[in-house]
């Protein structure tokens, strides 16, 4: 549902019924939708084709949860799943979805192929724009509340740090101290929060350090209206770059 992250999701009987009738299910993969295996099993739909958009995408190994507990149910696992925040990895996701749709619905191959090609062109254009905007900041470090940014950082020659592994975890004093030292070393002007994140300790840390909190939307949640707009990804990513540049002290 809108405005709900994957770690807050609770399946309803209606969800299971919908999967029971569906032909195709698209997932990000890499453990982001850790609840899906049980859900699809409950749906008992032998005709359901699951498209894993992460197939073949080069991944980044996650740091262990900042509390050191790799077995914590909130942790993503060994692989960071936020591949869509790199526009060129998103290209691979689009192509995987295209191939899955063609397999499920071969009569519409031409349409899927044309539309995916148009979207891929937009993603490549976005990547070029972001690379140009962030080129002056290569090598700099930014800090987000949770560990969503390594693919974005890698693509544009930046370094990403974070307070907690996933947004539902509470920062420990050690987490906050580590981030405090990193902020002072990197001379950051702002920390990156998220639309759904209002952690008091994070805001208090920023206040103590004399830096601002700006919003970087990792696109894990979104409004119903945003989910219906084809340009949402591009608009959000444009705003994210502006926020990131602010964190480096520009604008």
CSV table of C-alpha atoms in Angstrom, one decimal:
chain,number,residue,atom,x,y,z
A,1,UNK,CA,0.0,0.0,0.0
A,2,UNK,CA,1.1,3.7,-0.4
A,3,UNK,CA,3.3,5.2,2.2
A,4,UNK,CA,4.2,1.8,3.7
A,5,UNK,CA,7.8,0.4,3.6
A,6,UNK,CA,8.6,-3.2,3.1
A,7,UNK,CA,9.6,-3.8,6.7
A,8,UNK,CA,6.1,-2.5,7.8
A,9,UNK,CA,4.1,-4.6,5.3
A,10,UNK,CA,1.6,-7.1,6.6
A,11,UNK,CA,-0.2,-9.2,4.1
A,12,UNK,CA,-4.0,-9.2,4.1
A,13,UNK,CA,-6.4,-12.0,2.9
A,14,UNK,CA,-7.1,-9.6,-0.1
A,15,UNK,CA,-3.4,-9.7,-1.0
A,16,UNK,CA,-3.3,-13.5,-1.0
A,17,UNK,CA,-6.5,-13.6,-3.1
A,18,UNK,CA,-5.0,-11.1,-5.6
A,19,UNK,CA,-1.9,-13.3,-6.0
A,20,UNK,CA,-4.1,-16.3,-6.5
A,21,UNK,CA,-5.5,-14.7,-9.6
A,22,UNK,CA,-2.4,-13.0,-10.9
A,23,UNK,CA,-0.4,-14.0,-13.9
A,24,UNK,CA,2.8,-12.0,-13.1
A,25,UNK,CA,4.4,-10.7,-9.9
A,26,UNK,CA,7.4,-8.3,-10.2
A,27,UNK,CA,9.8,-8.0,-7.3
A,28,UNK,CA,12.9,-6.0,-6.7
A,29,UNK,CA,14.7,-9.1,-5.3
A,30,UNK,CA,17.9,-9.4,-3.2
A,31,UNK,CA,15.8,-9.9,0.0
A,32,UNK,CA,14.0,-6.6,-0.1
A,33,UNK,CA,10.6,-8.4,-0.2
A,34,UNK,CA,11.6,-11.0,2.4
A,35,UNK,CA,7.9,-11.8,3.0
A,36,UNK,CA,7.1,-12.9,-0.6
A,37,UNK,CA,8.1,-16.5,-0.5
A,38,UNK,CA,5.5,-17.3,2.2
A,39,UNK,CA,3.0,-15.1,0.5
A,40,UNK,CA,3.2,-16.7,-2.9
A,41,UNK,CA,3.1,-20.1,-1.3
A,42,UNK,CA,-0.1,-19.2,0.5
A,43,UNK,CA,-1.6,-18.0,-2.8
A,44,UNK,CA,-1.1,-21.5,-4.3
A,45,UNK,CA,-1.1,-20.2,-7.9
A,46,UNK,CA,0.9,-22.5,-10.1
A,47,UNK,CA,0.4,-20.2,-13.1
A,48,UNK,CA,2.0,-17.2,-11.3
A,49,UNK,CA,5.2,-16.1,-13.0
A,50,UNK,CA,7.6,-14.2,-10.6
A,51,UNK,CA,9.9,-11.6,-12.3
A,52,UNK,CA,13.0,-10.9,-10.2
A,53,UNK,CA,14.2,-7.5,-11.5
A,54,UNK,CA,17.6,-8.0,-9.8
A,55,UNK,CA,18.8,-10.9,-12.0
A,56,UNK,CA,22.3,-10.3,-13.3
A,57,UNK,CA,22.8,-7.0,-11.5
A,58,UNK,CA,26.2,-6.5,-9.9
A,59,UNK,CA,25.6,-6.2,-6.2
A,60,UNK,CA,27.3,-4.6,-3.2
A,61,UNK,CA,27.7,-6.6,0.0
A,62,UNK,CA,26.1,-5.0,3.0
A,63,UNK,CA,27.8,-4.0,6.1
A,64,UNK,CA,26.6,-5.9,9.1
A,65,UNK,CA,23.9,-4.2,11.0
A,66,UNK,CA,25.4,-1.4,13.1
A,67,UNK,CA,24.4,-3.4,16.2
A,68,UNK,CA,26.6,-6.3,14.9
A,69,UNK,CA,23.6,-8.6,14.8
A,70,UNK,CA,23.5,-10.2,11.4
A,71,UNK,CA,20.6,-12.5,12.5
A,72,UNK,CA,18.3,-9.5,13.3
A,73,UNK,CA,15.1,-9.9,11.3
A,74,UNK,CA,15.3,-6.3,10.3
A,75,UNK,CA,18.6,-6.6,8.5
A,76,UNK,CA,18.6,-7.0,4.8
A,77,UNK,CA,21.1,-9.8,4.7
A,78,UNK,CA,24.5,-10.0,3.0
A,79,UNK,CA,23.5,-8.1,-0.2
A,80,UNK,CA,22.3,-4.5,-0.1
A,81,UNK,CA,19.0,-4.5,-2.1
A,82,UNK,CA,18.8,-0.8,-3.1
A,83,UNK,CA,19.9,-1.3,-6.7
A,84,UNK,CA,17.2,1.0,-8.2
A,85,UNK,CA,19.0,4.1,-6.8
A,86,UNK,CA,21.7,3.6,-9.5
A,87,UNK,CA,20.0,4.6,-12.8
A,88,UNK,CA,22.1,2.2,-14.8
A,89,UNK,CA,21.3,-0.7,-12.6
A,90,UNK,CA,17.7,0.4,-12.9
A,91,UNK,CA,18.2,0.0,-16.7
A,92,UNK,CA,19.0,-3.7,-16.0
A,93,UNK,CA,15.9,-4.0,-13.9
A,94,UNK,CA,13.7,-2.6,-16.6
A,95,UNK,CA,15.2,-5.0,-19.1
A,96,UNK,CA,14.6,-7.9,-16.7
A,97,UNK,CA,11.0,-6.8,-16.3
A,98,UNK,CA,10.6,-6.5,-20.1
A,99,UNK,CA,11.9,-10.0,-20.6
A,100,UNK,CA,9.6,-11.4,-18.0
A,101,UNK,CA,6.6,-9.7,-19.5
A,102,UNK,CA,7.5,-10.9,-23.0
A,103,UNK,CA,7.7,-14.5,-21.6
A,104,UNK,CA,4.3,-14.2,-19.9
A,105,UNK,CA,2.6,-12.4,-22.7
A,106,UNK,CA,4.5,-13.0,-26.0
A,107,UNK,CA,1.7,-11.5,-28.2
A,108,UNK,CA,2.6,-8.1,-26.9
A,109,UNK,CA,6.4,-8.4,-27.3
A,110,UNK,CA,6.6,-5.3,-29.6
A,111,UNK,CA,4.8,-3.1,-27.1
A,112,UNK,CA,6.9,-4.2,-24.2
A,113,UNK,CA,10.1,-3.8,-26.2
A,114,UNK,CA,9.3,-0.3,-27.4
A,115,UNK,CA,8.2,1.0,-24.0
A,116,UNK,CA,11.2,-0.4,-22.2
A,117,UNK,CA,13.5,1.1,-24.8
A,118,UNK,CA,12.0,4.5,-24.3
A,119,UNK,CA,12.3,4.2,-20.5
A,120,UNK,CA,15.8,3.0,-20.7
A,121,UNK,CA,16.7,6.0,-22.8
A,122,UNK,CA,15.3,8.3,-20.1
A,123,UNK,CA,17.2,6.5,-17.4
A,124,UNK,CA,20.5,6.8,-19.3
A,125,UNK,CA,19.8,10.5,-19.8
A,126,UNK,CA,19.2,10.9,-16.1
A,127,UNK,CA,22.4,9.2,-15.3
A,128,UNK,CA,24.3,11.6,-17.5
A,129,UNK,CA,22.7,14.6,-15.9
A,130,UNK,CA,23.4,13.4,-12.3
A,131,UNK,CA,27.0,12.5,-13.2
A,132,UNK,CA,27.5,16.0,-14.5
A,133,UNK,CA,25.9,17.6,-11.4
A,134,UNK,CA,27.9,15.5,-8.9
A,135,UNK,CA,31.3,15.5,-10.7
A,136,UNK,CA,32.7,18.4,-8.6
A,137,UNK,CA,32.0,16.4,-5.4
A,138,UNK,CA,33.7,13.1,-6.4
A,139,UNK,CA,35.4,11.5,-3.4
A,140,UNK,CA,33.3,13.3,-0.8
A,141,UNK,CA,31.4,11.5,1.9
A,142,UNK,CA,27.7,11.9,2.7
A,143,UNK,CA,25.7,10.3,5.6
A,144,UNK,CA,22.2,9.0,5.5
A,145,UNK,CA,20.0,7.7,8.2
A,146,UNK,CA,19.9,4.1,6.9
A,147,UNK,CA,22.0,2.1,4.5
A,148,UNK,CA,20.2,2.8,1.2
A,149,UNK,CA,22.9,4.7,-0.7
A,150,UNK,CA,25.9,2.5,-1.7
A,151,UNK,CA,24.9,1.9,-5.3
A,152,UNK,CA,24.2,5.6,-5.8
A,153,UNK,CA,27.5,6.5,-4.2
A,154,UNK,CA,29.5,4.0,-6.2
A,155,UNK,CA,28.0,5.2,-9.5
A,156,UNK,CA,29.0,8.8,-8.9
A,157,UNK,CA,32.3,8.4,-7.2
A,158,UNK,CA,31.1,9.3,-3.8
A,159,UNK,CA,31.3,7.6,-0.4
A,160,UNK,CA,28.2,6.8,1.7
A,161,UNK,CA,27.9,6.2,5.4
A,162,UNK,CA,24.9,5.6,7.5
A,163,UNK,CA,23.6,5.5,11.1
A,164,UNK,CA,21.6,2.3,11.1
A,165,UNK,CA,21.3,-0.7,8.7
A,166,UNK,CA,17.5,-0.4,8.2
A,167,UNK,CA,15.2,2.5,9.1
A,168,UNK,CA,13.3,0.6,11.8
A,169,UNK,CA,16.4,0.1,14.0
A,170,UNK,CA,17.2,2.5,16.8
A,171,UNK,CA,20.6,4.2,16.7
A,172,UNK,CA,22.9,3.2,19.6
A,173,UNK,CA,25.2,5.8,21.3
A,174,UNK,CA,28.1,4.1,19.5
A,175,UNK,CA,26.3,4.7,16.1
A,176,UNK,CA,25.8,8.4,16.9
A,177,UNK,CA,29.3,8.9,18.1
A,178,UNK,CA,30.7,7.2,14.9
A,179,UNK,CA,28.6,9.5,12.7
A,180,UNK,CA,29.6,12.6,14.8
A,181,UNK,CA,33.2,11.9,14.1
A,182,UNK,CA,32.6,11.3,10.4
A,183,UNK,CA,30.6,14.5,10.0
A,184,UNK,CA,33.4,16.5,11.7
A,185,UNK,CA,36.1,14.9,9.5
A,186,UNK,CA,34.2,15.4,6.3
A,187,UNK,CA,32.9,18.9,7.1
A,188,UNK,CA,29.4,18.0,6.0
A,189,UNK,CA,26.8,20.7,6.2
A,190,UNK,CA,23.7,18.4,6.3
A,191,UNK,CA,22.6,14.8,7.1
A,192,UNK,CA,20.3,13.0,4.8
A,193,UNK,CA,17.0,12.0,6.3
A,194,UNK,CA,14.0,10.3,4.5
A,195,UNK,CA,10.4,11.2,4.0
A,196,UNK,CA,9.2,8.5,6.4
A,197,UNK,CA,12.0,9.0,8.9
A,198,UNK,CA,11.5,11.3,11.9
A,199,UNK,CA,14.0,9.9,14.3
A,200,UNK,CA,14.5,12.3,17.2
A,201,UNK,CA,18.1,11.1,17.9
A,202,UNK,CA,19.1,11.8,14.3
A,203,UNK,CA,17.6,15.3,14.4
A,204,UNK,CA,19.2,15.9,17.8
A,205,UNK,CA,22.5,14.8,16.4
A,206,UNK,CA,22.3,17.2,13.6
A,207,UNK,CA,21.4,20.0,16.0
A,208,UNK,CA,24.4,19.1,18.2
A,209,UNK,CA,26.7,19.1,15.3
A,210,UNK,CA,25.4,22.4,13.9
A,211,UNK,CA,24.3,20.9,10.6
A,212,UNK,CA,21.0,20.7,8.8
A,213,UNK,CA,18.8,17.7,8.0
A,214,UNK,CA,17.8,17.5,4.3
A,215,UNK,CA,15.6,14.9,2.7
A,216,UNK,CA,16.8,12.2,0.3
A,217,UNK,CA,14.0,9.9,-0.8
A,218,UNK,CA,15.2,6.3,-1.4
A,219,UNK,CA,11.8,5.5,-3.0
A,220,UNK,CA,11.0,2.7,-0.6
A,221,UNK,CA,7.6,4.3,0.0
A,222,UNK,CA,5.4,6.7,-1.9
A,223,UNK,CA,2.0,8.2,-2.1
A,224,UNK,CA,-0.8,6.7,-4.2
A,225,UNK,CA,-0.6,9.7,-6.5
A,226,UNK,CA,3.1,9.4,-7.0
A,227,UNK,CA,2.7,5.7,-7.8
A,228,UNK,CA,0.5,6.6,-10.8
A,229,UNK,CA,2.9,9.2,-12.3
A,230,UNK,CA,5.4,7.8,-14.8
A,231,UNK,CA,7.8,10.6,-14.1
A,232,UNK,CA,7.9,10.0,-10.3
A,233,UNK,CA,11.3,8.3,-10.3
A,234,UNK,CA,12.9,11.1,-12.3
A,235,UNK,CA,11.4,13.9,-10.2
A,236,UNK,CA,12.4,12.3,-7.0
A,237,UNK,CA,16.0,11.6,-8.2
A,238,UNK,CA,16.3,15.2,-9.3
A,239,UNK,CA,15.3,16.4,-5.8
A,240,UNK,CA,17.7,13.9,-4.2
A,241,UNK,CA,20.6,15.4,-6.1
A,242,UNK,CA,19.7,18.9,-4.9
A,243,UNK,CA,19.6,17.6,-1.3
A,244,UNK,CA,22.9,15.9,-1.7
A,245,UNK,CA,24.6,18.9,-3.0
A,246,UNK,CA,23.2,20.9,0.0
A,247,UNK,CA,24.8,18.3,2.3
A,248,UNK,CA,28.2,19.2,0.8
A,249,UNK,CA,27.6,22.8,1.5
A,250,UNK,CA,26.6,24.1,-1.9
A,251,UNK,CA,23.4,25.9,-2.8
